[in-house]
Tab-separated table of C-alpha atoms in Angstrom:
chain	number	residue	atom	x	y	z
A	173	GLN	CA	-280.237	-65.635	-46.838
A	174	VAL	CA	-278.244	-66.419	-50.298
A	175	GLN	CA	-276.007	-68.957	-51.430
A	176	LEU	CA	-273.649	-67.611	-54.419
A	177	VAL	CA	-271.346	-69.970	-55.832
A	178	GLU	CA	-268.592	-69.222	-58.756
A	179	SER	CA	-267.155	-71.046	-61.476
A	180	GLY	CA	-265.122	-70.760	-64.743
A	181	GLY	CA	-262.136	-69.414	-63.916
A	182	GLY	CA	-259.363	-70.843	-65.499
A	183	LEU	CA	-255.107	-69.348	-67.151
A	184	VAL	CA	-255.764	-67.776	-70.601
A	185	GLN	CA	-253.370	-65.605	-73.010
A	186	PRO	CA	-253.643	-62.257	-73.375
A	187	GLY	CA	-256.120	-61.155	-75.658
A	188	GLY	CA	-257.917	-64.241	-75.043
A	189	SER	CA	-261.566	-64.921	-73.021
A	190	LEU	CA	-263.030	-66.245	-70.600
A	191	ARG	CA	-266.781	-66.881	-68.784
A	192	LEU	CA	-267.419	-66.742	-65.329
A	193	SER	CA	-270.729	-68.328	-63.610
A	194	CYS	CA	-272.586	-67.326	-60.416
A	195	ALA	CA	-275.267	-69.658	-59.620
A	196	ALA	CA	-277.426	-68.366	-56.848
A	197	SER	CA	-279.310	-70.062	-54.151
A	198	GLY	CA	-281.957	-69.458	-51.201
A	199	ARG	CA	-284.675	-66.671	-50.999
A	200	THR	CA	-285.569	-64.228	-54.145
A	201	LEU	CA	-283.138	-62.614	-55.751
A	202	ASP	CA	-285.845	-59.716	-57.227
A	203	THR	CA	-284.967	-56.916	-54.967
A	204	TYR	CA	-281.248	-57.391	-55.250
A	205	TYR	CA	-278.334	-55.937	-57.305
A	206	LEU	CA	-276.268	-58.691	-58.549
A	207	GLY	CA	-271.988	-57.762	-58.347
A	208	TRP	CA	-268.880	-58.843	-59.765
A	209	PHE	CA	-265.860	-57.938	-57.671
A	210	ARG	CA	-262.242	-58.824	-58.546
A	211	GLN	CA	-259.445	-58.798	-55.932
A	212	ALA	CA	-255.672	-59.024	-56.444
A	213	PRO	CA	-252.807	-59.738	-54.251
A	214	GLY	CA	-252.423	-57.189	-51.798
A	215	LYS	CA	-254.998	-54.566	-52.955
A	216	GLU	CA	-258.294	-53.981	-52.042
A	217	ARG	CA	-261.600	-55.956	-53.555
A	218	ASP	CA	-263.004	-53.867	-56.656
A	219	PHE	CA	-266.409	-53.451	-58.830
A	220	VAL	CA	-266.711	-54.400	-61.649
A	221	GLY	CA	-269.648	-54.290	-62.335
A	222	THR	CA	-273.645	-55.371	-61.179
A	223	VAL	CA	-276.804	-56.150	-63.118
A	224	THR	CA	-280.500	-55.728	-62.087
A	225	TRP	CA	-281.351	-58.309	-60.789
A	226	SER	CA	-284.906	-57.511	-62.081
A	227	GLY	CA	-284.853	-55.321	-64.676
A	228	GLY	CA	-280.734	-56.524	-66.295
A	229	GLY	CA	-279.802	-53.154	-66.535
A	230	THR	CA	-275.906	-53.335	-65.875
A	231	VAL	CA	-273.041	-51.014	-65.133
A	232	TYR	CA	-269.602	-51.413	-65.424
A	233	ALA	CA	-265.657	-50.216	-63.479
A	234	ASP	CA	-264.303	-47.815	-66.262
A	235	SER	CA	-261.343	-50.433	-66.492
A	236	VAL	CA	-263.200	-52.983	-67.840
A	237	LYS	CA	-265.673	-51.061	-69.888
A	238	GLY	CA	-266.102	-52.234	-73.530
A	239	ARG	CA	-264.635	-55.576	-73.022
A	240	PHE	CA	-267.191	-56.703	-70.466
A	241	THR	CA	-270.898	-58.297	-69.957
A	242	ILE	CA	-272.807	-59.011	-67.633
A	243	SER	CA	-275.717	-61.056	-68.070
A	244	ARG	CA	-277.985	-63.043	-65.894
A	245	ASP	CA	-280.757	-66.228	-66.612
A	246	ASN	CA	-284.021	-65.947	-64.229
A	247	ALA	CA	-284.643	-68.883	-64.845
A	248	LYS	CA	-281.079	-70.404	-64.260
A	249	ASN	CA	-280.572	-67.972	-61.316
A	250	THR	CA	-277.532	-67.027	-62.516
A	251	MET	CA	-275.389	-64.444	-64.110
A	252	TYR	CA	-272.337	-64.345	-66.600
A	253	LEU	CA	-269.693	-62.050	-66.639
A	254	GLN	CA	-268.205	-62.568	-70.326
A	255	MET	CA	-264.295	-61.693	-70.062
A	256	ASN	CA	-262.901	-60.167	-73.268
A	257	SER	CA	-259.685	-58.854	-75.096
A	258	LEU	CA	-258.055	-60.041	-71.239
A	259	LYS	CA	-255.394	-58.431	-70.109
A	260	PRO	CA	-252.502	-59.462	-67.282
A	261	GLU	CA	-254.278	-56.598	-65.496
A	262	ASP	CA	-257.424	-58.382	-64.962
A	263	THR	CA	-255.695	-60.849	-62.993
A	264	ALA	CA	-257.437	-61.776	-59.811
A	265	VAL	CA	-259.549	-63.837	-58.002
A	266	TYR	CA	-263.313	-62.936	-58.476
A	267	TYR	CA	-266.076	-62.737	-56.544
A	268	CYS	CA	-269.905	-62.964	-57.340
A	269	ALA	CA	-272.439	-60.920	-54.534
A	270	ALA	CA	-275.768	-60.141	-53.971
A	271	GLY	CA	-276.903	-56.585	-52.568
A	272	ALA	CA	-276.720	-53.051	-54.325
A	273	GLY	CA	-273.745	-50.496	-55.417
A	274	SER	CA	-270.094	-49.783	-56.112
A	275	ASN	CA	-268.654	-50.639	-52.889
A	276	PRO	CA	-268.497	-53.984	-51.467
A	277	GLY	CA	-269.719	-53.334	-48.010
A	278	GLY	CA	-273.066	-52.650	-49.994
A	279	TYR	CA	-273.200	-55.885	-50.286
A	280	ASP	CA	-274.862	-58.584	-47.972
A	281	TYR	CA	-273.794	-62.405	-49.499
A	282	TRP	CA	-271.232	-63.647	-51.452
A	283	GLY	CA	-269.722	-66.394	-53.375
A	284	GLN	CA	-266.267	-68.215	-52.702
A	285	GLY	CA	-263.926	-66.911	-55.231
A	286	THR	CA	-262.235	-68.212	-58.390
A	287	GLN	CA	-259.871	-67.130	-59.685
A	288	VAL	CA	-258.556	-66.066	-62.896
A	289	THR	CA	-254.977	-65.547	-64.037
A	290	VAL	CA	-253.686	-64.096	-67.482
A	291	SER	CA	-250.657	-64.683	-68.670
A	292	SER	CA	-248.539	-66.125	-71.677
């Protein structure tokens, strides 16, 4: 079992920045990818990006490439999502998950989500 807890969401103005954290506990993460997904009201859950826990390699959705950065701190068992140049369309509940790939179905463990609202 892997337990994931997100934090850091909130209200930010367009063009602003926010950093989300995902604290992990439970079994070793070495074989997992940790991913960020987001879901806006009335829409499907979309892939944001992922990082390999062991090697640190990252992949991003085109919609966030160049604006969002995923990193992880192995010692703290924590993954981060640094979001810059935020747009109103980035408004969603953001989830972290442990699994593999860009499809939500490939992820076995999920956090509870944290709300990000981009509005003036």
